Structures are given as structure tokens and as C-alpha cells.
mmCIF file of C-alpha atoms in Angstrom:
data_model
loop_
_atom_site.group_PDB
_atom_site.id
_atom_site.type_symbol
_atom_site.label_atom_id
_atom_site.label_comp_id
_atom_site.label_asym_id
_atom_site.label_seq_id
_atom_site.Cartn_x
_atom_site.Cartn_y
_atom_site.Cartn_z
ATOM 1 C CA MET A 1 -72.420 -60.427 -49.671
ATOM 2 C CA LYS A 2 -75.232 -61.280 -52.018
ATOM 3 C CA GLU A 3 -77.686 -59.109 -50.116
ATOM 4 C CA LYS A 4 -75.317 -56.153 -50.445
ATOM 5 C CA GLU A 5 -75.028 -56.645 -54.211
ATOM 6 C CA ILE A 6 -78.794 -56.571 -54.603
ATOM 7 C CA GLU A 7 -79.106 -53.379 -52.521
ATOM 8 C CA THR A 8 -76.342 -51.698 -54.532
ATOM 9 C CA THR A 9 -77.930 -52.657 -57.816
ATOM 10 C CA ASP A 10 -81.245 -51.134 -56.713
ATOM 11 C CA TYR A 11 -79.473 -47.891 -55.848
ATOM 12 C CA LEU A 12 -77.725 -47.828 -59.209
ATOM 13 C CA GLU A 13 -80.971 -48.403 -61.079
ATOM 14 C CA GLU A 14 -82.622 -45.587 -59.165
ATOM 15 C CA PHE A 15 -79.939 -42.897 -59.439
ATOM 16 C CA LYS A 16 -77.944 -43.959 -62.534
ATOM 17 C CA PRO A 17 -74.596 -42.498 -61.460
ATOM 18 C CA SER A 18 -72.058 -41.480 -64.084
ATOM 19 C CA ALA A 19 -69.401 -43.722 -62.487
ATOM 20 C CA PRO A 20 -69.731 -47.278 -61.152
ATOM 21 C CA ILE A 21 -69.969 -47.861 -57.410
ATOM 22 C CA SER A 22 -68.165 -50.746 -55.743
ATOM 23 C CA THR A 23 -70.574 -53.550 -54.954
ATOM 24 C CA GLY A 24 -69.021 -54.015 -51.535
ATOM 25 C CA THR A 25 -69.603 -50.436 -50.351
ATOM 26 C CA LEU A 26 -72.808 -48.724 -49.355
ATOM 27 C CA PRO A 27 -73.495 -45.458 -51.220
ATOM 28 C CA ARG A 28 -72.380 -42.324 -49.395
ATOM 29 C CA HIS A 29 -75.920 -41.034 -48.984
ATOM 30 C CA GLY A 30 -77.237 -44.216 -47.419
ATOM 31 C CA ASN A 31 -80.610 -45.301 -48.726
ATOM 32 C CA ARG A 32 -81.734 -41.932 -50.094
ATOM 33 C CA PRO A 33 -80.713 -39.854 -53.119
ATOM 34 C CA PRO A 34 -78.220 -37.015 -52.654
ATOM 35 C CA LYS A 35 -79.565 -33.485 -52.377
ATOM 36 C CA THR A 36 -79.412 -31.271 -55.426
ATOM 37 C CA ASN A 37 -79.688 -27.508 -55.698
ATOM 38 C CA ALA A 38 -81.867 -25.487 -58.054
ATOM 39 C CA HIS A 39 -79.454 -26.184 -60.928
ATOM 40 C CA GLY A 40 -79.556 -29.962 -60.419
ATOM 41 C CA HIS A 41 -76.041 -30.160 -58.979
ATOM 42 C CA ILE A 42 -75.341 -32.558 -56.125
ATOM 43 C CA VAL A 43 -74.672 -30.650 -52.904
ATOM 44 C CA ASP A 44 -72.346 -32.392 -50.458
ATOM 45 C CA VAL A 45 -71.635 -30.063 -47.542
ATOM 46 C CA ASP A 46 -70.479 -31.658 -44.328
ATOM 47 C CA GLU A 47 -72.130 -30.502 -41.117
ATOM 48 C CA ASN A 48 -68.730 -29.675 -39.567
ATOM 49 C CA GLU A 49 -67.274 -28.080 -42.679
ATOM 50 C CA ALA A 50 -65.962 -24.557 -42.117
ATOM 51 C CA VAL A 51 -68.124 -22.093 -44.020
ATOM 52 C CA PRO A 52 -68.472 -18.286 -44.002
ATOM 53 C CA SER A 53 -70.735 -16.907 -41.293
ATOM 54 C CA ALA A 54 -72.610 -14.829 -43.875
ATOM 55 C CA PRO A 55 -73.231 -14.851 -47.631
ATOM 56 C CA PRO A 56 -70.582 -13.180 -49.826
ATOM 57 C CA LEU A 57 -71.035 -9.424 -49.738
ATOM 58 C CA GLU A 58 -70.651 -9.167 -53.513
ATOM 59 C CA LEU A 59 -73.878 -11.163 -53.949
ATOM 60 C CA MET A 60 -75.932 -8.565 -52.064
ATOM 61 C CA ASP A 61 -78.098 -6.196 -54.082
ATOM 62 C CA HIS A 62 -77.019 -2.621 -54.703
ATOM 63 C CA VAL A 63 -79.234 -0.365 -52.595
ATOM 64 C CA VAL A 64 -79.099 3.395 -53.089
ATOM 65 C CA GLY A 65 -78.133 5.155 -49.865
ATOM 66 C CA TYR A 66 -76.733 1.961 -48.341
ATOM 67 C CA GLU A 67 -73.670 1.382 -50.524
ATOM 68 C CA SER A 68 -71.270 1.006 -47.582
ATOM 69 C CA VAL A 69 -73.405 -1.465 -45.620
ATOM 70 C CA SER A 70 -71.790 -4.793 -44.708
ATOM 71 C CA PHE A 71 -72.667 -7.636 -42.363
ATOM 72 C CA ASP A 72 -70.961 -5.700 -39.558
ATOM 73 C CA ALA A 73 -73.042 -2.940 -37.995
ATOM 74 C CA ILE A 74 -72.094 0.551 -39.191
ATOM 75 C CA SER A 75 -73.110 3.604 -37.178
ATOM 76 C CA VAL A 76 -74.998 6.288 -39.118
ATOM 77 C CA PRO A 77 -74.582 9.812 -37.697
ATOM 78 C CA PRO A 78 -77.849 11.728 -37.355
ATOM 79 C CA PRO A 79 -78.593 14.731 -39.563
ATOM 80 C CA PHE A 80 -78.141 18.142 -38.018
ATOM 81 C CA PHE A 81 -81.080 19.274 -35.940
ATOM 82 C CA GLU A 82 -81.782 22.440 -33.989
ATOM 83 C CA ALA A 83 -82.071 21.736 -30.271
ATOM 84 C CA GLU A 84 -84.572 23.538 -28.090
ATOM 85 C CA SER A 85 -83.162 26.594 -26.351
ATOM 86 C CA PRO A 86 -82.992 25.828 -22.612
ATOM 87 C CA ASP A 87 -84.004 28.368 -20.029
ATOM 88 C CA ALA A 88 -81.197 30.780 -19.285
ATOM 89 C CA GLU A 89 -81.415 30.344 -15.503
ATOM 90 C CA ILE A 90 -83.748 29.262 -12.747
ATOM 91 C CA SER A 91 -84.198 31.789 -9.968
ATOM 92 C CA ASN A 92 -84.372 29.367 -7.013
ATOM 93 C CA ARG A 93 -81.161 27.451 -7.663
ATOM 94 C CA ASP A 94 -79.502 29.029 -4.645
ATOM 95 C CA ILE A 95 -82.169 27.834 -2.197
ATOM 96 C CA LEU A 96 -81.194 24.654 -0.325
ATOM 97 C CA PRO A 97 -83.682 22.609 1.709
ATOM 98 C CA ASN A 98 -82.969 21.828 5.356
ATOM 99 C CA CYS A 99 -81.979 18.271 6.229
ATOM 100 C CA PRO A 100 -82.999 16.623 9.539
ATOM 101 C CA GLN A 101 -80.319 16.610 12.233
ATOM 102 C CA VAL A 102 -79.149 13.495 14.063
ATOM 103 C CA THR A 103 -79.569 13.391 17.865
ATOM 104 C CA GLU A 104 -77.424 11.438 20.351
ATOM 105 C CA GLN A 105 -80.087 8.756 20.576
ATOM 106 C CA ASP A 106 -80.220 8.522 16.759
ATOM 107 C CA ALA A 107 -76.444 8.082 16.700
ATOM 108 C CA ARG A 108 -76.490 5.245 19.276
ATOM 109 C CA THR A 109 -79.327 3.487 17.431
ATOM 110 C CA ALA A 110 -77.468 3.743 14.108
ATOM 111 C CA LEU A 111 -74.289 2.319 15.634
ATOM 112 C CA LEU A 112 -76.169 -0.554 17.282
ATOM 113 C CA SER A 113 -77.726 -1.344 13.893
ATOM 114 C CA LEU A 114 -74.246 -1.496 12.361
ATOM 115 C CA VAL A 115 -73.015 -3.768 15.183
ATOM 116 C CA ALA A 116 -75.949 -6.142 14.586
ATOM 117 C CA GLN A 117 -74.755 -6.638 10.994
ATOM 118 C CA HIS A 118 -71.287 -7.816 12.103
ATOM 119 C CA CYS A 119 -71.053 -10.885 14.288
ATOM 120 C CA CYS A 120 -67.583 -9.917 15.491
ATOM 121 C CA TYR A 121 -68.550 -6.442 16.738
ATOM 122 C CA GLY A 122 -69.249 -5.955 20.444
ATOM 123 C CA LYS A 123 -72.197 -3.914 21.692
ATOM 124 C CA ASP A 124 -70.467 -2.304 24.687
ATOM 125 C CA VAL A 125 -69.109 0.620 22.651
ATOM 126 C CA ALA A 126 -72.523 1.667 21.382
ATOM 127 C CA LYS A 127 -74.047 1.353 24.867
ATOM 128 C CA GLU A 128 -71.281 2.870 27.003
ATOM 129 C CA MET A 129 -69.635 5.485 24.754
ATOM 130 C CA ALA A 130 -69.678 9.108 25.780
ATOM 131 C CA ILE A 131 -70.493 11.351 22.829
ATOM 132 C CA THR A 132 -68.271 14.408 23.028
ATOM 133 C CA LYS A 133 -69.116 16.302 19.859
ATOM 134 C CA ILE A 134 -71.476 16.166 16.880
ATOM 135 C CA ASN A 135 -70.544 17.838 13.587
ATOM 136 C CA TYR A 136 -73.275 18.303 11.002
ATOM 137 C CA SER A 137 -72.368 18.369 7.322
ATOM 138 C CA SER A 138 -73.803 17.565 3.913
ATOM 139 C CA ALA A 139 -72.554 15.743 0.849
ATOM 140 C CA PHE A 140 -73.641 16.866 -2.627
ATOM 141 C CA HIS A 141 -74.293 14.322 -5.358
ATOM 142 C CA TYR A 142 -74.524 15.773 -8.876
ATOM 143 C CA GLN A 143 -75.774 13.606 -11.775
ATOM 144 C CA LEU A 144 -76.241 14.292 -15.479
ATOM 145 C CA HIS A 145 -78.229 11.807 -17.572
ATOM 146 C CA SER A 146 -78.112 12.142 -21.364
ATOM 147 C CA PHE A 147 -80.672 10.018 -23.218
ATOM 148 C CA THR A 148 -79.332 9.346 -26.722
ATOM 149 C CA GLU A 149 -80.410 7.453 -29.831
ATOM 150 C CA LYS A 150 -77.988 5.582 -32.075
ATOM 151 C CA ARG A 151 -78.801 4.028 -35.455
ATOM 152 C CA GLU A 152 -76.745 1.312 -37.142
ATOM 153 C CA THR A 153 -77.268 -0.568 -40.401
ATOM 154 C CA SER A 154 -76.067 -3.986 -41.516
ATOM 155 C CA TRP A 155 -77.027 -6.787 -43.862
ATOM 156 C CA ALA A 156 -79.004 -9.571 -42.209
ATOM 157 C CA TYR A 157 -80.718 -12.739 -43.361
ATOM 158 C CA SER A 158 -83.340 -15.249 -42.255
ATOM 159 C CA PRO A 159 -84.666 -18.577 -43.640
ATOM 160 C CA TYR A 160 -86.994 -18.115 -46.587
ATOM 161 C CA GLY A 161 -89.797 -20.594 -47.025
ATOM 162 C CA GLY A 162 -91.913 -18.612 -49.445
ATOM 163 C CA GLY A 163 -94.095 -15.533 -49.276
ATOM 164 C CA GLU A 164 -93.916 -11.915 -50.322
ATOM 165 C CA VAL A 165 -90.507 -10.291 -50.676
ATOM 166 C CA ASP A 166 -90.291 -6.511 -50.234
ATOM 167 C CA GLY A 167 -87.552 -5.666 -52.731
ATOM 168 C CA VAL A 168 -86.273 -2.546 -54.440
ATOM 169 C CA GLU A 169 -88.907 -2.948 -57.141
ATOM 170 C CA ASN A 170 -91.469 -1.720 -54.576
ATOM 171 C CA GLY A 171 -89.849 1.684 -54.258
ATOM 172 C CA ALA A 172 -86.790 3.515 -53.002
ATOM 173 C CA PRO A 173 -85.720 2.454 -49.502
ATOM 174 C CA PRO A 174 -85.934 5.214 -46.868
ATOM 175 C CA LEU A 175 -82.688 6.410 -45.309
ATOM 176 C CA PRO A 176 -81.900 5.276 -41.741
ATOM 177 C CA TRP A 177 -82.992 8.510 -40.018
ATOM 178 C CA GLU A 178 -86.111 8.793 -42.214
ATOM 179 C CA ILE A 179 -87.672 5.724 -40.571
ATOM 180 C CA GLU A 180 -89.969 6.796 -37.726
ATOM 181 C CA CYS A 181 -89.425 4.929 -34.477
ATOM 182 C CA TYR A 182 -89.714 6.095 -30.873
ATOM 183 C CA PRO A 183 -88.581 4.699 -27.507
ATOM 184 C CA GLY A 184 -91.112 3.123 -25.210
ATOM 185 C CA THR A 185 -90.001 5.141 -22.171
ATOM 186 C CA LEU A 186 -87.609 8.042 -21.748
ATOM 187 C CA PHE A 187 -84.384 7.441 -19.821
ATOM 188 C CA GLU A 188 -84.541 3.651 -20.178
ATOM 189 C CA ASP A 189 -82.142 1.556 -22.262
ATOM 190 C CA GLU A 190 -83.866 -0.099 -25.221
ATOM 191 C CA VAL A 191 -82.962 -1.729 -28.545
ATOM 192 C CA LYS A 192 -85.209 -2.257 -31.576
ATOM 193 C CA LEU A 193 -84.429 -4.152 -34.802
ATOM 194 C CA ILE A 194 -86.277 -2.978 -37.917
ATOM 195 C CA PRO A 195 -85.936 -4.341 -41.485
ATOM 196 C CA VAL A 196 -85.418 -1.411 -43.846
ATOM 197 C CA PRO A 197 -88.360 -1.392 -46.307
ATOM 198 C CA HIS A 198 -87.707 -2.338 -49.959
ATOM 199 C CA THR A 199 -84.264 -3.951 -49.339
ATOM 200 C CA SER A 200 -85.165 -7.667 -49.308
ATOM 201 C CA SER A 201 -84.049 -10.295 -51.817
ATOM 202 C CA VAL A 202 -83.878 -14.100 -51.899
ATOM 203 C CA LYS A 203 -80.513 -15.847 -52.179
ATOM 204 C CA SER A 204 -79.306 -19.435 -52.174
ATOM 205 C CA CYS A 205 -78.217 -20.542 -48.703
ATOM 206 C CA HIS A 206 -74.454 -20.098 -48.294
ATOM 207 C CA ARG A 207 -74.269 -22.851 -45.661
ATOM 208 C CA CYS A 208 -75.763 -25.771 -47.568
ATOM 209 C CA LYS A 209 -75.244 -24.335 -51.099
ATOM 210 C CA GLY A 210 -79.004 -24.422 -51.651
ATOM 211 C CA GLY A 211 -79.420 -28.107 -50.799
ATOM 212 C CA GLY A 212 -81.384 -27.516 -47.617
ATOM 213 C CA SER A 213 -79.499 -30.175 -45.663
ATOM 214 C CA LEU A 214 -75.976 -31.160 -44.625
ATOM 215 C CA LEU A 215 -74.127 -34.438 -44.432
ATOM 216 C CA CYS A 216 -74.477 -35.805 -40.924
ATOM 217 C CA ALA A 217 -71.192 -35.397 -39.069
ATOM 218 C CA GLU A 218 -71.931 -38.410 -36.879
ATOM 219 C CA CYS A 219 -72.265 -41.000 -39.636
ATOM 220 C CA HIS A 220 -70.599 -39.011 -42.478
ATOM 221 C CA GLY A 221 -73.674 -39.362 -44.668
ATOM 222 C CA LYS A 222 -73.964 -43.156 -44.437
ATOM 223 C CA GLY A 223 -77.003 -43.262 -42.169
ATOM 224 C CA TRP A 224 -75.383 -45.796 -39.837
ATOM 225 C CA VAL A 225 -72.603 -46.042 -37.307
ATOM 226 C CA ARG A 226 -70.573 -49.000 -36.123
ATOM 227 C CA CYS A 227 -72.255 -50.887 -33.285
ATOM 228 C CA LEU A 228 -70.325 -50.241 -30.103
ATOM 229 C CA SER A 229 -71.734 -53.296 -28.364
ATOM 230 C CA CYS A 230 -70.435 -55.937 -30.803
ATOM 231 C CA HIS A 231 -67.735 -53.698 -32.365
ATOM 232 C CA GLY A 232 -69.263 -54.181 -35.794
ATOM 233 C CA ASP A 233 -69.132 -58.001 -35.701
ATOM 234 C CA GLY A 234 -72.900 -58.499 -35.445
ATOM 235 C CA TRP A 235 -72.448 -61.253 -32.835
ATOM 236 C CA SER A 236 -72.122 -61.240 -29.079
ATOM 237 C CA ALA A 237 -71.196 -63.983 -26.646
ATOM 238 C CA SER A 238 -73.978 -65.328 -24.444
ATOM 239 C CA THR A 239 -73.562 -66.372 -20.817
ATOM 240 C CA SER A 240 -73.306 -70.011 -21.938
ATOM 241 C CA GLY A 241 -70.386 -69.225 -24.202
ATOM 242 C CA TYR A 242 -72.227 -69.502 -27.502
ATOM 243 C CA LYS A 243 -72.439 -66.690 -30.016
ATOM 244 C CA GLU A 244 -75.759 -65.023 -30.689
ATOM 245 C CA ARG A 245 -76.950 -62.096 -32.744
ATOM 246 C CA CYS A 246 -76.155 -58.718 -31.149
ATOM 247 C CA PHE A 247 -79.221 -57.413 -29.362
ATOM 248 C CA TYR A 248 -78.473 -53.791 -30.248
ATOM 249 C CA CYS A 249 -77.954 -54.036 -34.007
ATOM 250 C CA HIS A 250 -79.762 -57.190 -35.128
ATOM 251 C CA SER A 251 -82.783 -55.151 -36.311
ATOM 252 C CA SER A 252 -80.798 -52.376 -38.027
ATOM 253 C CA THR A 253 -81.949 -51.485 -41.522
ATOM 254 C CA HIS A 254 -78.301 -51.252 -42.579
ATOM 255 C CA GLY A 255 -77.267 -54.789 -41.685
ATOM 256 C CA HIS A 256 -75.692 -56.556 -38.748
ATOM 257 C CA GLY A 257 -72.907 -54.784 -36.906
ATOM 258 C CA ARG A 258 -74.353 -51.399 -37.743
ATOM 259 C CA GLN A 259 -76.723 -49.178 -35.798
ATOM 260 C CA ASP A 260 -79.029 -46.583 -37.271
ATOM 261 C CA CYS A 261 -77.585 -43.111 -36.738
ATOM 262 C CA LEU A 262 -79.752 -41.400 -34.146
ATOM 263 C CA LYS A 263 -78.616 -37.898 -35.015
ATOM 264 C CA CYS A 264 -79.985 -37.983 -38.566
ATOM 265 C CA ASN A 265 -82.575 -40.758 -38.048
ATOM 266 C CA ALA A 266 -80.621 -43.003 -40.442
ATOM 267 C CA LYS A 267 -81.070 -40.504 -43.289
ATOM 268 C CA GLY A 268 -77.427 -39.529 -43.630
ATOM 269 C CA ARG A 269 -78.331 -35.836 -43.664
ATOM 270 C CA VAL A 270 -79.473 -33.230 -41.163
ATOM 271 C CA PRO A 271 -81.491 -30.043 -41.806
ATOM 272 C CA CYS A 272 -79.409 -26.965 -42.476
ATOM 273 C CA PRO A 273 -79.807 -24.663 -39.455
ATOM 274 C CA THR A 274 -79.091 -21.516 -41.475
ATOM 275 C CA CYS A 275 -81.974 -21.849 -43.932
ATOM 276 C CA ASP A 276 -84.128 -24.166 -41.803
ATOM 277 C CA ASN A 277 -84.059 -26.857 -44.532
ATOM 278 C CA TYR A 278 -85.520 -24.493 -47.166
ATOM 279 C CA GLY A 279 -82.301 -24.034 -49.141
ATOM 280 C CA GLN A 280 -82.932 -20.293 -49.488
ATOM 281 C CA ILE A 281 -82.480 -17.257 -47.293
ATOM 282 C CA GLN A 282 -84.013 -13.788 -47.432
ATOM 283 C CA CYS A 283 -81.382 -11.041 -47.231
ATOM 284 C CA PHE A 284 -82.294 -7.538 -46.123
ATOM 285 C CA ILE A 285 -80.777 -4.446 -44.542
ATOM 286 C CA GLN A 286 -81.488 -4.306 -40.832
ATOM 287 C CA LEU A 287 -81.710 -1.078 -38.865
ATOM 288 C CA THR A 288 -80.645 -1.331 -35.226
ATOM 289 C CA ILE A 289 -81.900 1.510 -33.047
ATOM 290 C CA SER A 290 -80.363 1.798 -29.577
ATOM 291 C CA TRP A 291 -81.569 4.163 -26.879
ATOM 292 C CA LYS A 292 -79.174 4.525 -23.986
ATOM 293 C CA VAL A 293 -78.896 6.505 -20.764
ATOM 294 C CA ASN A 294 -75.377 7.943 -20.528
ATOM 295 C CA SER A 295 -74.695 9.068 -16.970
ATOM 296 C CA ALA A 296 -71.934 11.031 -15.299
ATOM 297 C CA GLU A 297 -71.683 12.172 -11.700
ATOM 298 C CA HIS A 298 -69.624 14.109 -9.181
ATOM 299 C CA ILE A 299 -69.687 13.923 -5.392
ATOM 300 C CA VAL A 300 -68.609 16.636 -2.970
ATOM 301 C CA GLU A 301 -67.967 15.237 0.516
ATOM 302 C CA ARG A 302 -65.740 17.068 2.979
ATOM 303 C CA LEU A 303 -65.537 14.440 5.720
ATOM 304 C CA SER A 304 -64.039 10.957 5.374
ATOM 305 C CA LEU A 305 -67.089 9.134 4.032
ATOM 306 C CA PRO A 306 -66.417 6.955 0.938
ATOM 307 C CA GLU A 307 -68.235 8.075 -2.202
ATOM 308 C CA ASP A 308 -69.853 4.664 -2.731
ATOM 309 C CA LEU A 309 -71.672 5.069 0.586
ATOM 310 C CA VAL A 310 -72.913 8.517 -0.402
ATOM 311 C CA LYS A 311 -74.414 7.091 -3.607
ATOM 312 C CA SER A 312 -76.071 4.170 -1.791
ATOM 313 C CA VAL A 313 -78.429 6.197 0.445
ATOM 314 C CA SER A 314 -81.312 8.562 -0.121
ATOM 315 C CA GLY A 315 -81.203 12.301 0.347
ATOM 316 C CA GLN A 316 -83.008 15.517 -0.434
ATOM 317 C CA VAL A 317 -83.322 16.609 -4.074
ATOM 318 C CA ALA A 318 -82.070 20.190 -4.052
ATOM 319 C CA PHE A 319 -82.251 20.800 -7.783
ATOM 320 C CA GLU A 320 -83.686 18.915 -10.758
ATOM 321 C CA GLU A 321 -83.931 20.027 -14.374
ATOM 322 C CA GLU A 322 -84.970 18.247 -17.570
ATOM 323 C CA ALA A 323 -84.856 19.549 -21.147
ATOM 324 C CA GLN A 324 -83.799 18.496 -24.614
ATOM 325 C CA GLN A 325 -80.449 20.068 -23.778
ATOM 326 C CA VAL A 326 -79.684 21.512 -20.343
ATOM 327 C CA LEU A 327 -77.389 24.366 -19.395
ATOM 328 C CA PRO A 328 -74.657 23.948 -16.765
ATOM 329 C CA ILE A 329 -75.685 24.849 -13.231
ATOM 330 C CA GLY A 330 -74.271 28.269 -12.379
ATOM 331 C CA HIS A 331 -75.762 29.468 -9.094
ATOM 332 C CA PHE A 332 -75.598 26.500 -6.737
ATOM 333 C CA PRO A 333 -74.292 27.545 -3.292
ATOM 334 C CA ASP A 334 -71.399 25.101 -3.574
ATOM 335 C CA GLU A 335 -69.058 26.315 -6.313
ATOM 336 C CA THR A 336 -67.573 22.821 -6.760
ATOM 337 C CA ILE A 337 -70.963 21.616 -8.008
ATOM 338 C CA ASN A 338 -71.132 24.505 -10.484
ATOM 339 C CA MET A 339 -67.691 23.636 -11.863
ATOM 340 C CA ALA A 340 -68.501 19.921 -12.072
ATOM 341 C CA SER A 341 -71.775 20.656 -13.886
ATOM 342 C CA THR A 342 -69.999 22.856 -16.434
ATOM 343 C CA GLN A 343 -67.343 20.227 -17.160
ATOM 344 C CA ILE A 344 -69.759 17.293 -17.398
ATOM 345 C CA VAL A 345 -72.355 19.102 -19.545
ATOM 346 C CA HIS A 346 -69.662 20.224 -22.000
ATOM 347 C CA ALA A 347 -68.141 16.730 -22.065
ATOM 348 C CA HIS A 348 -71.503 15.171 -22.935
ATOM 349 C CA ALA A 349 -72.018 17.744 -25.686
ATOM 350 C CA GLN A 350 -68.879 16.436 -27.414
ATOM 351 C CA ALA A 351 -69.061 12.742 -26.526
ATOM 352 C CA PHE A 352 -71.929 11.502 -28.695
ATOM 353 C CA SER A 353 -71.212 12.836 -32.184
ATOM 354 C CA ASP A 354 -72.685 9.723 -33.876
ATOM 355 C CA GLN A 355 -75.847 9.792 -31.760
ATOM 356 C CA LYS A 356 -78.902 11.995 -31.447
ATOM 357 C CA LEU A 357 -79.490 13.692 -28.111
ATOM 358 C CA ILE A 358 -83.117 13.051 -27.171
ATOM 359 C CA ARG A 359 -83.291 14.406 -23.640
ATOM 360 C CA GLN A 360 -81.104 15.477 -20.725
ATOM 361 C CA LYS A 361 -81.723 15.558 -16.998
ATOM 362 C CA GLN A 362 -79.493 16.861 -14.212
ATOM 363 C CA VAL A 363 -80.051 16.372 -10.492
ATOM 364 C CA VAL A 364 -78.335 17.553 -7.321
ATOM 365 C CA ARG A 365 -79.039 15.597 -4.140
ATOM 366 C CA ILE A 366 -78.101 16.639 -0.617
ATOM 367 C CA ILE A 367 -77.140 13.735 1.643
ATOM 368 C CA PRO A 368 -76.934 14.547 5.366
ATOM 369 C CA VAL A 369 -73.647 13.416 6.933
ATOM 370 C CA THR A 370 -73.021 13.626 10.678
ATOM 371 C CA GLU A 371 -69.652 13.105 12.338
ATOM 372 C CA ILE A 372 -69.942 11.648 15.835
ATOM 373 C CA ASN A 373 -66.936 12.093 18.171
ATOM 374 C CA TYR A 374 -67.015 9.818 21.209
ATOM 375 C CA ARG A 375 -64.849 8.490 24.062
ATOM 376 C CA TRP A 376 -64.726 4.877 25.260
ATOM 377 C CA LYS A 377 -62.228 3.406 27.750
ATOM 378 C CA ASN A 378 -60.201 6.628 27.735
ATOM 379 C CA LYS A 379 -59.773 6.564 23.964
ATOM 380 C CA ASN A 380 -61.241 9.015 21.472
ATOM 381 C CA ASN A 381 -62.786 7.800 18.259
ATOM 382 C CA VAL A 382 -65.238 8.793 15.554
ATOM 383 C CA PHE A 383 -67.980 7.301 13.385
ATOM 384 C CA TYR A 384 -70.429 8.705 10.837
ATOM 385 C CA VAL A 385 -74.190 8.656 10.372
ATOM 386 C CA PHE A 386 -75.389 9.438 6.857
ATOM 387 C CA GLY A 387 -78.437 9.457 4.619
ATOM 388 C CA PHE A 388 -82.107 9.636 5.500
ATOM 389 C CA GLU A 389 -81.795 5.981 6.541
ATOM 390 C CA ASN A 390 -79.344 6.959 9.321
ATOM 391 C CA ARG A 391 -76.795 4.361 8.295
ATOM 392 C CA ALA A 392 -73.585 4.194 10.323
ATOM 393 C CA TYR A 393 -69.988 3.950 9.137
ATOM 394 C CA ALA A 394 -67.305 3.121 11.708
ATOM 395 C CA PRO A 395 -64.034 2.235 9.987
ATOM 396 C CA ASP A 396 -62.071 2.167 13.302
ATOM 397 C CA TYR A 397 -64.593 0.469 15.553
ATOM 398 C CA PRO A 398 -62.644 -0.346 18.734
ATOM 399 C CA GLN A 399 -64.431 -3.529 19.822
ATOM 400 C CA LYS A 400 -63.773 -6.189 17.179
ATOM 401 C CA CYS A 401 -62.885 -9.848 17.481
ATOM 402 C CA CYS A 402 -61.448 -11.452 14.351
ATOM 403 C CA CYS A 403 -60.531 -14.786 15.988
ATOM 404 C CA GLY A 404 -64.028 -15.784 17.073
ATOM 405 C CA CYS A 405 -67.464 -14.506 17.924
ATOM 406 C CA THR A 406 -67.148 -14.447 21.730
ATOM 407 C CA ILE A 407 -67.717 -10.720 22.219
ATOM 408 C CA LEU A 408 -71.346 -9.875 22.871
#
């Protein structure tokens, strides 16, 4: 008890508190003085204390042109711009390339390849089937890609440890769409974060109230925790039955029965993660620029091939056009493609009112699809070969074994 009184007296002489501290209790801040902010006030903010995720909005500077900005991103519509006039029509839109035709041997090879991918499919069908009829067809895959740019503004902050601050005193901040920035590559998603010039200011950290550190949640600012080995007694029983000093806490700087807090290194406080122990943050308006590829598609397939399979294989590009703003296709031999192009192009023209249209590209692919009619064991059936890869699709394959892999 006497040692504790001496330690408490030293603390009182050093800090001179306005109220007496009990001589039987260690000071709340352990063996170091409490943190104070720029005004000399003691800052006691617990590490686990609920605090706002951002500084109060009313403390942010008034910036002309950014009066409605908050800490949530707000989309800024682009100013009106005159798009390039696309070509009225392309003369060769009605010319379709020829796709290679599948032979009987190609069909058998494609089916055997499908059988090899399924352990429960037998090979006899592909080897013994009698092909009765081959129907050649084509699927059309139309795609429209609109490459757009979106700009959003919001308040942001970062730890401030000194250095130049680009504030409003350096000039009027440029408006969001006045800041020049370009994508790295067309038709690739990309996001860039840019601090708006002349919008920075330094504020006291809202997390630690400017103290730079927080009370350690593990030891509650004491710098020590109760020894779990001796349960705070300071003694442990030896194998011979005698008591001896606890091995784990006998060298603690806070006395027997106590262990130095490992989380705060016995300091009672941990660095504030928001301001990185500086006590100040730099607030600024952040411009978020997002480039995105917005795609829409339509598939015309007159057999029974699922659309996902049509999209998964390669084909022949029958038509491709790129411009700042494309016109709907009007003279494709398949009228369904013309109608789909008109609907999708008009839909994209209305869908991105808060974004700037950078570029558009539309493509029509022709995917060869072949229907193979065959007979095996006096039963008629059908499968399909599609794409330049000659992939097979046989939804009703007649030689399956779901109970084991005995069929070869």
C-alpha cells in the first residue's frame, strides 16, 4: 500500500488535478498524462465509443458551386453537348457472310466430344447412329455497348500531418465537368478519384476530438489488465504446494497481479485510426469519375438451342459499327434484328440522363446452328451442332446411365 501512495503522489505532483485522487486507485490514464486538444481540454474518447462516421456537415466550408455536397456521393448531370451526327446508312448492311456447313463426320465428332465430357454417356449412339437429315440454320446475336461517363461529388477527408493545404483562398474551385480527365481505354470499366482543386481545409478530428489517440478498450485507459494466470492475486502455487510469485506478472510495471496491456503497450491509449494520431484531418471535395460499359443484347434463334449456348461460342461478325452515337440498324436481312436494334438504341438514349455518352458500338454476329436428325435402335432423335467450335447439344441423348458409370 505504501508503494501505491508514493506512485499516486508523484502523479499528483506532475499533473496537479483540480480534484483529489484516491490513494488506493491508479489514475485512469496509467503512468502518462491525459491527452489534450488544441484548446488544452482533456480528451477522453473510448476506442469503442460510438461516433459519427464523418465530421458534422455544418463544419464544412462553403464552396461556391458545391452547396449541395454531402458525405454521400451526389450525381452531377453533364452539361448539354452536341453529339456527332452518325452516318445515315451503310450500303452493305444487307450482305451476310457465308458460314461453313457441318458434314456427317463433323456431326459424329462433335457428339463424341460431348459424350467424352459426361462419364454417364455411352459412345454407341455416336458410333452407330444413322443420320437421316441435316438442317442448316443460323442464330443472330445483336449487341449494343454504350460507353458512358458519370461524375459524382462528395466530401471526403484524410489524416493531416502538415503540409500545404489547397483551400478556397487559392482561387475558385472548378465545377465537376470543368475538370479534364479521360479514360485509359475505351469500352472498359474504370473509376478515378480526384480531389477538387481549392476545396481543402483542416479540421479537428471528429473521432478523437483532436486528441490524436483513444482510450484503449482492452484496459480502459489503465495500461494494465488483470493477470489471468493468478487471477490478480500475484501468487501461484508451486508443485511442492508452496506459494510463489506469479511467473507471468511478477515483472509488470503496474504491480503484482497485473499484466501490461499488450494492445496499447501499457500506455492506456491507442492511436486514432481516423487521423493517424495527428489529431487533425484534411477535408476536401472529392470527384468520383466512373466509366462504364452498358450492354444490351437480343438473340434470334429459330431452333431449340438455349440462348446461353449461342452467346458462349464464336461466330461470324456480319455487321459492326462504332460512333459517338449510333443509329438503329435498318437494313439487316432479318427484320427481327432491325426491330431489336431500334428498341435497344432508343432505350439507351433515354436510360443515362445523368451520364455523358462517350461512345457507342453495335455488333451483329452470325452463329451457325445445325440440326442433326438421326435414328438409333428404331428410335428417332435430334441433336445440335453450333458455333465455329462445332460444339454439340443433345438434351435427349438416349444412352445415359444415372445409377453408375458402367456404360462405355
